[in-house]
Short mmCIF file of C-alpha atoms and ligand atoms in Angstrom, two decimals:
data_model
loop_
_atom_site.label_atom_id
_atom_site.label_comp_id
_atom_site.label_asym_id
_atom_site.label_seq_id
_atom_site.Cartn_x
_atom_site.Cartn_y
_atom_site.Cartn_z
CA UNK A 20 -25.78 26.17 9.18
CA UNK A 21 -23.95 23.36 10.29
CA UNK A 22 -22.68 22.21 6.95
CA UNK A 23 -21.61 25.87 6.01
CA UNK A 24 -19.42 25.70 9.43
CA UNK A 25 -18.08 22.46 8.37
CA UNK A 26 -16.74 23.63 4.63
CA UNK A 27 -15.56 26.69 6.67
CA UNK A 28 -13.31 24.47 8.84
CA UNK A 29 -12.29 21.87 6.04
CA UNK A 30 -11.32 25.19 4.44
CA UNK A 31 -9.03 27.01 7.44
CA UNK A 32 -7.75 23.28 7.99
CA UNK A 33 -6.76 23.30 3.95
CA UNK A 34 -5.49 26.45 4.31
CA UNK A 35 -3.17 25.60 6.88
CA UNK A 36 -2.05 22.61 5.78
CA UNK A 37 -0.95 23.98 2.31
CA UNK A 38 1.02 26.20 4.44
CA UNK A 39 2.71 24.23 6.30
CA UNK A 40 2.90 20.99 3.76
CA UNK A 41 6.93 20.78 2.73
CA UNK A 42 7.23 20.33 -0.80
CA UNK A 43 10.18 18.79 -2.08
CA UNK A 44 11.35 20.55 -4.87
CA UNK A 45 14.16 19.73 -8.01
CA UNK A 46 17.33 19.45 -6.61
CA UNK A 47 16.22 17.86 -3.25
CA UNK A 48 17.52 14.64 -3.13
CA UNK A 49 14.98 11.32 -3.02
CA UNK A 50 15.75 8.31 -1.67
CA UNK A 51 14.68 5.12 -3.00
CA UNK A 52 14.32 1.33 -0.73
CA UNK A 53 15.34 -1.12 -3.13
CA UNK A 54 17.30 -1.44 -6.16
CA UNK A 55 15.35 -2.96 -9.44
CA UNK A 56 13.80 -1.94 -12.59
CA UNK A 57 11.58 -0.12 -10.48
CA UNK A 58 13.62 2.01 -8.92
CA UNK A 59 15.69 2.06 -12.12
CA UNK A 60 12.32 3.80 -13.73
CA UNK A 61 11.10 6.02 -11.32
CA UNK A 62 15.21 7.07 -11.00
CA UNK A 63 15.23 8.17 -14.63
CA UNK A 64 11.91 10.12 -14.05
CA UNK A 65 13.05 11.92 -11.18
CA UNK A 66 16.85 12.84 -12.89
CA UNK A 67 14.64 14.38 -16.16
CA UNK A 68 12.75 16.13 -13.14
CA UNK A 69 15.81 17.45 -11.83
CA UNK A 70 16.12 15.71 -8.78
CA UNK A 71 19.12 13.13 -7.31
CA UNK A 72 18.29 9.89 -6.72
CA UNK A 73 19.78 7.94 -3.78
CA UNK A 74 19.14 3.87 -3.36
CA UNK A 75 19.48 1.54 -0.63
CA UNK A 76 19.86 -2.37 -0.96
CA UNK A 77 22.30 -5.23 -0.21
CA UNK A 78 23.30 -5.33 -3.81
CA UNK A 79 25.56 -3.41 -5.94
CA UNK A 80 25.81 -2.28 -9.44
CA UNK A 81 21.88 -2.62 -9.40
CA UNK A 82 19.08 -1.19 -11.97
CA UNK A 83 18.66 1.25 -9.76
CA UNK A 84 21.86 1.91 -8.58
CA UNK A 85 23.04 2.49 -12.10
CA UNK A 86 21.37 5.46 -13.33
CA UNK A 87 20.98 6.99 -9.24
CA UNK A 88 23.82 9.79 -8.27
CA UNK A 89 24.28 7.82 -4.79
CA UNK A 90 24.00 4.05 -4.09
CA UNK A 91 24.46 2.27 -0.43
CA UNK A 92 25.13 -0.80 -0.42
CA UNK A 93 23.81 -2.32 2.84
CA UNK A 94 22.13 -4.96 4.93
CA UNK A 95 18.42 -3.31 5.57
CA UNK A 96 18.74 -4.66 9.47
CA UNK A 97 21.95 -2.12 9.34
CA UNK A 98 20.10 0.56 10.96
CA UNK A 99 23.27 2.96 11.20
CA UNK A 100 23.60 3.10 7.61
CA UNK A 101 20.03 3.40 7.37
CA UNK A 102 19.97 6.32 9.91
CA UNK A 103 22.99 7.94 7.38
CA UNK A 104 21.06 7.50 4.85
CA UNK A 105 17.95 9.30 5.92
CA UNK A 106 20.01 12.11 7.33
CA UNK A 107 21.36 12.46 3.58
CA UNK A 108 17.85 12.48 1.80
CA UNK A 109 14.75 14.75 1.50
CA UNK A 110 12.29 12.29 1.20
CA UNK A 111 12.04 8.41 1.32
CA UNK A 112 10.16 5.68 -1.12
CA UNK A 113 10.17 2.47 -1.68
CA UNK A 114 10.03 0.20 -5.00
CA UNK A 115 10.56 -3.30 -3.28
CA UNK A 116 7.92 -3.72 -0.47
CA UNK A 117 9.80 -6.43 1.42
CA UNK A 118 11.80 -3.51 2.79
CA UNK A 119 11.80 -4.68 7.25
CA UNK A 120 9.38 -2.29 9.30
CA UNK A 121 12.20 -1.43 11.33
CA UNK A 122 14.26 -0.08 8.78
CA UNK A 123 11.04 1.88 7.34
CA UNK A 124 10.65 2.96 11.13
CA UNK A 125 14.27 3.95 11.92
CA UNK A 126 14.62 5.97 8.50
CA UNK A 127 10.95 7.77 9.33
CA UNK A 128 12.42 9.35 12.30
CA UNK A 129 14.39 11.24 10.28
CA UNK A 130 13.13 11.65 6.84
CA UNK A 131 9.21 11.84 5.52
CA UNK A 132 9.10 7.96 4.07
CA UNK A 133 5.79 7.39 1.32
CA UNK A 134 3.96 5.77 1.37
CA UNK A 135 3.71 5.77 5.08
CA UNK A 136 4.89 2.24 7.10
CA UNK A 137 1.47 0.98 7.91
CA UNK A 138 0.86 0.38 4.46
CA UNK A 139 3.79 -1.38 3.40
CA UNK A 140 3.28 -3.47 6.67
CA UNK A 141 0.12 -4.37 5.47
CA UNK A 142 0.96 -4.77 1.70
CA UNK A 143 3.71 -7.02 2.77
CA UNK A 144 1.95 -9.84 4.55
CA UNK A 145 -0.92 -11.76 2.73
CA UNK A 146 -3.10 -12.17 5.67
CA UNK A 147 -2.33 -8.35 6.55
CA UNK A 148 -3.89 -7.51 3.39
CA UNK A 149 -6.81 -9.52 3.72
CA UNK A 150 -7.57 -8.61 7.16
CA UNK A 151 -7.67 -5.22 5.78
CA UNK A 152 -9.56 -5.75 2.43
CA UNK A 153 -12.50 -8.12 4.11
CA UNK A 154 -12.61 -5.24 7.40
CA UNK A 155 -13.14 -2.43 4.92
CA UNK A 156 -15.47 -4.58 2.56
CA UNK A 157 -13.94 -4.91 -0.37
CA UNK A 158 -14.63 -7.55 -2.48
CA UNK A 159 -11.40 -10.65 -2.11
CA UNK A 160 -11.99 -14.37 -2.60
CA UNK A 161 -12.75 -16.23 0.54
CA UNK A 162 -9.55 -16.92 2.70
CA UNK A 163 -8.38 -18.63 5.82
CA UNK A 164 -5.08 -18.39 8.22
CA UNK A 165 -4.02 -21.85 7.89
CA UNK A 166 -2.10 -22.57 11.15
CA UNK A 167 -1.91 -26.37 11.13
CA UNK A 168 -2.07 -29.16 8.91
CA UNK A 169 -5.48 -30.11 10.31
CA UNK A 170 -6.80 -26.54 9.85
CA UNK A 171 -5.95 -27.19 5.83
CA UNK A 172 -7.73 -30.00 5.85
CA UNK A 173 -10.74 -29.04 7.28
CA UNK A 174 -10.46 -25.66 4.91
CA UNK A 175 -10.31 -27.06 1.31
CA UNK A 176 -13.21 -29.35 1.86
CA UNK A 177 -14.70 -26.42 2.79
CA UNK A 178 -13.52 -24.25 -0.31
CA UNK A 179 -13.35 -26.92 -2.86
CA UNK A 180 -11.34 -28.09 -5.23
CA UNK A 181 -9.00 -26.74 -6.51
CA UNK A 182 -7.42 -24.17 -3.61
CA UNK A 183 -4.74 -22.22 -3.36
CA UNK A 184 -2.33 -22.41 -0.74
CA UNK A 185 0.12 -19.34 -0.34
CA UNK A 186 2.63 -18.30 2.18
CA UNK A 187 1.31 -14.88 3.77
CA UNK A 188 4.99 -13.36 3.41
CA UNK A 189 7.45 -13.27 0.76
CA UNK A 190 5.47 -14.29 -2.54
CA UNK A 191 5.33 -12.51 -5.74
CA UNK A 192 5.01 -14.01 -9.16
CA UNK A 193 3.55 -17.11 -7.83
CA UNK A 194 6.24 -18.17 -5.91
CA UNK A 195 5.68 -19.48 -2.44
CA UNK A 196 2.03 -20.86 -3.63
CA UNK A 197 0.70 -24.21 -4.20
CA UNK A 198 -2.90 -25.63 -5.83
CA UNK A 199 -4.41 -28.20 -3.80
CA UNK A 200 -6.08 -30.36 -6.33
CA UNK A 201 -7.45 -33.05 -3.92
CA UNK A 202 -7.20 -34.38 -0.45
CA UNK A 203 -3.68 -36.05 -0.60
CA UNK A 204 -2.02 -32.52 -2.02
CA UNK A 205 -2.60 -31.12 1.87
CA UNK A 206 0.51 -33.20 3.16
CA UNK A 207 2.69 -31.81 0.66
CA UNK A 208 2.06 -28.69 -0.09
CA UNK A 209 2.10 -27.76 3.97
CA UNK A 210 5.38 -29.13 4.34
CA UNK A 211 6.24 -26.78 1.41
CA UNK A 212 5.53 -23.65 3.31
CA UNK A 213 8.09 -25.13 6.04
CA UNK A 214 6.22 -23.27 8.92
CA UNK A 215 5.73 -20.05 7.45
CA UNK A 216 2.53 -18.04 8.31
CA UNK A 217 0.08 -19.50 5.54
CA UNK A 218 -3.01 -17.85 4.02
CA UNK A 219 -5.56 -20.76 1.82
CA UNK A 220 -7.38 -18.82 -0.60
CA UNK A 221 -10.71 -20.62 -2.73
CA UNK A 222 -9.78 -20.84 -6.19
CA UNK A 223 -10.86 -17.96 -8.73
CA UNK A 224 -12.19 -19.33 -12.06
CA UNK A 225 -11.54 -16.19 -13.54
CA UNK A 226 -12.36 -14.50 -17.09
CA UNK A 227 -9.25 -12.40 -17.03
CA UNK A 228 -6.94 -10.53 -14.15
CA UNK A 229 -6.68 -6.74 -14.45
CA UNK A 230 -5.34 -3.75 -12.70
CA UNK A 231 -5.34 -0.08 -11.48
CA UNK A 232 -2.20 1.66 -11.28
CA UNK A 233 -3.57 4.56 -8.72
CA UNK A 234 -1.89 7.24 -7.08
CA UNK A 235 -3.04 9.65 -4.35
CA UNK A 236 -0.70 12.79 -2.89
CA UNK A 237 -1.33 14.37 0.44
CA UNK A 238 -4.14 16.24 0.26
CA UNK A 239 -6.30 13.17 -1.27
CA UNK A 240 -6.26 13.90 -4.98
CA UNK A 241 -6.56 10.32 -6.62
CA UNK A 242 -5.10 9.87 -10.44
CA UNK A 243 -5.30 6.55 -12.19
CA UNK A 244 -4.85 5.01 -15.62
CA UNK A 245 -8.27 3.12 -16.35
CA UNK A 246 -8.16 -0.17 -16.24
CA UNK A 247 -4.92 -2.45 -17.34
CA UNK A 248 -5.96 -5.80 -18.70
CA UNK A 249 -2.43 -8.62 -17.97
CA UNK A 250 -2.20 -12.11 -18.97
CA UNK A 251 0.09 -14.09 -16.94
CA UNK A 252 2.51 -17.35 -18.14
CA UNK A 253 3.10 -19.58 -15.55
CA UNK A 254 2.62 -17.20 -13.00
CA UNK A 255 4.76 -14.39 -14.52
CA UNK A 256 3.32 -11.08 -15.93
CA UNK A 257 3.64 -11.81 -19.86
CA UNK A 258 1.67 -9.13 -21.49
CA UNK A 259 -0.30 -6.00 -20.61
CA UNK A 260 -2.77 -3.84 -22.90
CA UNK A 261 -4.82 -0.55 -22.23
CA UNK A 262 -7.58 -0.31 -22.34
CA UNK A 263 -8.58 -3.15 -21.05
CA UNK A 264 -11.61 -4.97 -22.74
CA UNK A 265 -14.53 -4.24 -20.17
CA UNK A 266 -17.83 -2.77 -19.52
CA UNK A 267 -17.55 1.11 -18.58
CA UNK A 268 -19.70 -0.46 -15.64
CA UNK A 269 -16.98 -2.28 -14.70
CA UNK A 270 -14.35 -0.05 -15.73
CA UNK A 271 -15.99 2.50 -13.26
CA UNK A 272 -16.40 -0.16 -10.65
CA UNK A 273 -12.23 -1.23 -10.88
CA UNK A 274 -11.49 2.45 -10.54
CA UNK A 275 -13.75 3.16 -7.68
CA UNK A 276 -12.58 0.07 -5.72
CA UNK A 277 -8.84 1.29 -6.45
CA UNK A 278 -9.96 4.31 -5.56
CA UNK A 279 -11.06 3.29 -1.48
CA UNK A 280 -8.52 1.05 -1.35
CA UNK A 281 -6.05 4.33 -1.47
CA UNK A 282 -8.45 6.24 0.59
CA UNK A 283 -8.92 3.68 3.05
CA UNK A 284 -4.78 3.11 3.49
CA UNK A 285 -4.37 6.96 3.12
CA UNK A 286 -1.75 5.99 0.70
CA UNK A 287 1.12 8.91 -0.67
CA UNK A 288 2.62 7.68 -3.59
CA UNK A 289 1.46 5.16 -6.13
CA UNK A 290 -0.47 1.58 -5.32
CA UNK A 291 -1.65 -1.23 -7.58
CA UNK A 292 -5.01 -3.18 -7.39
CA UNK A 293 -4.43 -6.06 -8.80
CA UNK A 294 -8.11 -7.72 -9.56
CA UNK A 295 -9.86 -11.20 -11.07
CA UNK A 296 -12.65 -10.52 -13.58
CA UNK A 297 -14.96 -13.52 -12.50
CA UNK A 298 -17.02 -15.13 -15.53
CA UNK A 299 -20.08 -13.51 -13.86
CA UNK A 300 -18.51 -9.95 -14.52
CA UNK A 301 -17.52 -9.36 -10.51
CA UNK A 302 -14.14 -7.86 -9.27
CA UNK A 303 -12.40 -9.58 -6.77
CA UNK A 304 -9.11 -8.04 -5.09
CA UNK A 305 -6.31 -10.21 -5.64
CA UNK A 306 -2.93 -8.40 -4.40
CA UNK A 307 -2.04 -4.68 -3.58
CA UNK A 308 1.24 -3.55 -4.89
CA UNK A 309 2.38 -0.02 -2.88
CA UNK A 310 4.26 1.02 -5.81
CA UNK A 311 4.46 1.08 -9.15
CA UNK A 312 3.50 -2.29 -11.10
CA UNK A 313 4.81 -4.69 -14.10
CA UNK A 314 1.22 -3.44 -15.48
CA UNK A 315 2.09 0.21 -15.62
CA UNK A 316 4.88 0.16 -17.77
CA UNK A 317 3.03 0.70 -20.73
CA UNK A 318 2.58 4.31 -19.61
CA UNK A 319 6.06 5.16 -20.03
CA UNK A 320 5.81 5.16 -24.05
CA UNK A 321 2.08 5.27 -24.00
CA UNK A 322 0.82 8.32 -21.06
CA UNK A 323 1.63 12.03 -20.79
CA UNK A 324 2.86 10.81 -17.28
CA UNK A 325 4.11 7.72 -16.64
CA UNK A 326 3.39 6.05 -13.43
CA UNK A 327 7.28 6.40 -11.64
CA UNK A 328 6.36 10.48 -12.53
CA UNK A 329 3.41 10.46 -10.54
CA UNK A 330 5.03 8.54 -7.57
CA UNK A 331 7.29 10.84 -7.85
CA UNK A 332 4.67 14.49 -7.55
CA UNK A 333 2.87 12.21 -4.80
CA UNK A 334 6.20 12.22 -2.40
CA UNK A 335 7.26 15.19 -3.39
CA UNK A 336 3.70 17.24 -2.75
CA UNK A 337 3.64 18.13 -6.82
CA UNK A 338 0.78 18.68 -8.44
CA UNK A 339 -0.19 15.20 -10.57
CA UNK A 340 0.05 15.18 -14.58
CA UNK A 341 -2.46 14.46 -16.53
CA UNK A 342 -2.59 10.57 -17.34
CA UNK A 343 -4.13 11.00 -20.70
CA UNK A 344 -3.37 7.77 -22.93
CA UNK A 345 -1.55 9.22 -26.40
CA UNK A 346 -3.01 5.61 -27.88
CA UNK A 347 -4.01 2.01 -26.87
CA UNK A 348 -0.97 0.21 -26.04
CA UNK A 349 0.81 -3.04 -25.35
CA UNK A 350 3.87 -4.31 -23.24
CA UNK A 351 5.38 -7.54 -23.45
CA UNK A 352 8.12 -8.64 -20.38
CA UNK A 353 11.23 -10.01 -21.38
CA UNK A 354 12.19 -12.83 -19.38
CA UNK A 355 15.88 -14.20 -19.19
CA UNK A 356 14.64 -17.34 -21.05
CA UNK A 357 15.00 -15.31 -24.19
CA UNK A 358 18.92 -15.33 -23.68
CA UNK A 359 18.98 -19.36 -23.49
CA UNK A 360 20.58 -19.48 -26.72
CA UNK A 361 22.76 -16.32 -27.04
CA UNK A 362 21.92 -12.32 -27.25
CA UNK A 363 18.55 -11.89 -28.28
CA UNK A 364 18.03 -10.18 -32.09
CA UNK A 365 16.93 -6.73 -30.75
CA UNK A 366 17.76 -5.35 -34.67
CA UNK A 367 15.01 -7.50 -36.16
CA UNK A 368 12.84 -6.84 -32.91
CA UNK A 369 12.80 -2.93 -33.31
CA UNK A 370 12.11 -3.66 -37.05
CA UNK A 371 8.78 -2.36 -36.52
CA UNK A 372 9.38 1.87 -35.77
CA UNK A 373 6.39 1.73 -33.30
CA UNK A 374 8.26 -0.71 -30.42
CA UNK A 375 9.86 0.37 -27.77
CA UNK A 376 12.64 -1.36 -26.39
CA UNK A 377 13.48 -0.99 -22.54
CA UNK A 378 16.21 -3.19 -20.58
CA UNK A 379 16.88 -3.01 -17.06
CA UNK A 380 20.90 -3.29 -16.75
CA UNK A 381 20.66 -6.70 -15.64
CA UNK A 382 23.86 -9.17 -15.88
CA UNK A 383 22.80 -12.57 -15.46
CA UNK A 384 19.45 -13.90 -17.52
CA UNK A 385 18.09 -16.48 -15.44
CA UNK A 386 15.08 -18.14 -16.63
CA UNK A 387 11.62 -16.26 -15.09
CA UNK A 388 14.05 -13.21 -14.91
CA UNK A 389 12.48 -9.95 -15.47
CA UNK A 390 15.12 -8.50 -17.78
CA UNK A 391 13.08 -5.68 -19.63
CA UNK A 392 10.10 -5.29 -21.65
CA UNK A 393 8.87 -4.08 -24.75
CA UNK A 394 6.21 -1.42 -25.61
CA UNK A 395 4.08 -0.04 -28.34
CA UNK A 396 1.22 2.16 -29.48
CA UNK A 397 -1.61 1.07 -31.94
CA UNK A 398 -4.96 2.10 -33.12
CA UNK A 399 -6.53 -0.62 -30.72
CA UNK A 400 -5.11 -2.94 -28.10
CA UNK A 401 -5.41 -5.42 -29.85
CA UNK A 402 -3.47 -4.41 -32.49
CA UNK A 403 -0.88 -3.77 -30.09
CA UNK A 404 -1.06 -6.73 -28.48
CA UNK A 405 -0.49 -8.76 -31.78
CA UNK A 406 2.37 -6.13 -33.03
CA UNK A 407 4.54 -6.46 -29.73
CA UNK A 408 4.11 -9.98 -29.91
CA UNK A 409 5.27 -10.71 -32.94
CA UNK A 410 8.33 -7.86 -31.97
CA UNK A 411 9.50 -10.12 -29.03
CA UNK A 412 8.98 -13.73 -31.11
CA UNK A 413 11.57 -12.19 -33.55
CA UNK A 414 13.85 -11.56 -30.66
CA UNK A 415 14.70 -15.35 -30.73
CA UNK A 416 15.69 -15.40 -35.04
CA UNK A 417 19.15 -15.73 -36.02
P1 LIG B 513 -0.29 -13.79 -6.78
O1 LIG B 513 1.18 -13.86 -6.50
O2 LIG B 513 -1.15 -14.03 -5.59
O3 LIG B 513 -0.69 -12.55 -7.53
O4 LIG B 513 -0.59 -15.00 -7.80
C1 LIG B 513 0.03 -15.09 -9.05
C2 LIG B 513 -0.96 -15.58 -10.07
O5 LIG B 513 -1.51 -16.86 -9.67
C3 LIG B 513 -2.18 -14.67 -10.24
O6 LIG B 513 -1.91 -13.60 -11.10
C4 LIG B 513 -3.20 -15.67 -10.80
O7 LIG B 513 -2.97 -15.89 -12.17
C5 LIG B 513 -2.90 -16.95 -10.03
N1 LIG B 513 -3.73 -17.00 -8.79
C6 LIG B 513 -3.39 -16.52 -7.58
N2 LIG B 513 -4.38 -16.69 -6.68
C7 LIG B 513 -5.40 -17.30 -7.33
C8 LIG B 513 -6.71 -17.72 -6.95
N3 LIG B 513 -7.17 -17.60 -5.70
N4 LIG B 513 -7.49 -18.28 -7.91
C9 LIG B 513 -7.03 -18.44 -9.17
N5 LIG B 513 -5.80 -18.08 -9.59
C10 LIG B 513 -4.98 -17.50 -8.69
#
């Protein structure tokens, strides 16, 4: 009795809220925080779609702001041209989570902004994140708010050798991070974080890092693309495959995990779970990323929707497509390193039919730059691992 009165008011409240929901539909214009090659992606997906794309940064002549119809160009604490620029869009998202609360606030009083604040607050700040993970149970590697240099001291004897010490704000790619190999490193590497808010996190001896590109609308509907197995040069994402080589028990268990983690941040839009593989086969959360990821790429050339069209149904209230995999496949980043000695050979790279070449609109190639990537499709992923790497080697030939 009381369970039939319960799926009686789940369905009156469904009913309602389908009602009511606003979908944003082609034509509307989205706006995007942030100007990269993420934006630049999920821009491109949401013109084929039909839809204008306006982006927000500091910068100008961005990725993003490229291929959108309407760029600002503007500090993020600039909350007038913020407020103008929620009045002028449908619907906000973001693809560069160090976006200030206040300007996600001030542009929310205006404009629907996915995924919601909270999140990104959270997602932004490593202890944030691990606050959350640890409350809600999900497996992370043990941690600590490292305050003072005694606290670090005290902390890696406790963790072992070697930790990691990493500022809670502002890191990606490794930056803002240090390995504390022994005693004397403590000094050091704390004056390195030059006051910031740090987090110390016990080292992972891991067998491999992998990740699930996840996406969730409104009403709760979850999509995903299995499980994403990324190797990582000195820090940097080098190379992603699908599917990744695991255990369906494990597979299941990545997806699941990604899976709460959405639920549990009542996420609309798309969010990364970046995990270690530990050599006794157990997941560990390493980083949430609420947005599209490095990893997903591969689903542009390789999925019957790519990851920047899902975000894209999630803010809008669109049904999701179907993430079917056409083949295994591989993607390989392109770093500005590649340009040290001159325009890379992209003839002899697209030699093979099967790559895919996509650059971001970038200018300068700094070295650790992401400047693009490459992408193909094979019989296995490993095949396609070995194909696009021997694609991007013959980017450096004469
Ligand atoms: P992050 O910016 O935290 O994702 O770190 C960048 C990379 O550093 C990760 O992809 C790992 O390869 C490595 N790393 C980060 N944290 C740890 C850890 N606790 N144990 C081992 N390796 C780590």
């Amino acid at each position: 009795m009381c369970l039939n009165l319960a799926k009686l008011f789940r369905r009156i409240f469904l009913f309602f809220f389908f009602l009511f929901m606003k979908q944003i539909l082609p034509n509307s214009t989205v706006g995007v925080f942030g100007s990269g090659q993420l934006g630049r992606m999920f821009a491109i997906e949401a013109r084929k779609m039909g839809y204008r794309v306006h982006t927000f940064s500091p910068a100008s002549d961005t990725p993003t702001g490229q291929v959108a119809d309407f760029e600002t160009v503007a500090e993020y604490e600039d909350l007038n041209q913020v407020k103008r620029f929620a009045q002028n869009v449908d619907v906000v998202t973001f693809e560069f989570e160090n976006v200030p609360s206040k300007t996600v606030e001030a542009a929310s009083q205006f404009v629907s902004v996915h995924p919601r604040g909270e999140v990104l607050h959270i997602a932004q700040n490593r202890l944030r994140e691990k606050n959350f993970l640890s409350q809600k149970n999900f497996p992370i590697t043990p941690y600590r708010h490292i305050k003072t240099l005694e606290d670090l001291q005290t902390t890696v004897q406790e963790f072992g050798f070697p930790s990691i010490l990493k500022t809670a704000g502002f890191g990606y790619d490794g930056k803002g991070q240090a390995k504390i190999k022994s005693l004397h490193d403590c000094e050091t590497a704390f004056e390195q974080i030059k006051g910031n808010e740090a987090v110390l996190e016990a080292f992972v001896d891991f067998e491999k890092e992998v990740s699930v590109v996840g996406a969730r609308d409104e009403q709760g509907n979850f999509a995903h693309y299995g499980v994403i197995e990324n190797a990582h040069a000195n820090h940097i994402l080098d190379c992603s495959f699908a599917p990744a080589y695991l255990s369906e028990k494990i597979q299941k268990e990545a997806v699941e995990i990604a899976h709460g983690v959405l639920d549990a941040l009542e996420v609309v839009g798309v969010m990364t779970v970046e995990f270690f593989l530990t050599k006794d086969e157990k997941l560990l959360v390493n980083e949430l990323a609420p947005r599209p990821h490095n990893s997903g790429h591969l689903t542009i050339d390789a999925c019957a929707t790519n990851q920047f069209e899902q975000q894209l149904r999630a803010v809008c209230g669109l049904p999701f497509g179907s993430t079917e995999f056409y083949k295994s496949a591989a993607m390989a980043n392109l770093l500005g390193d590649l340009w040290k000695n001159g325009e890379p050979n992209w003839a002899k790279a697209l030699e093979n039919q099967n790559v895919k070449l996509h650059l971001y609109g970038k200018q300068e190639a700094r070295c650790g730059r992401k400047m693009g990537h490459l992408t193909t499709l094979a019989a296995t992923a490993e095949s396609a691992v070995e194909i696009i790497k021997k694609s991007r080697n013959k980017l450096k030939q004469k």
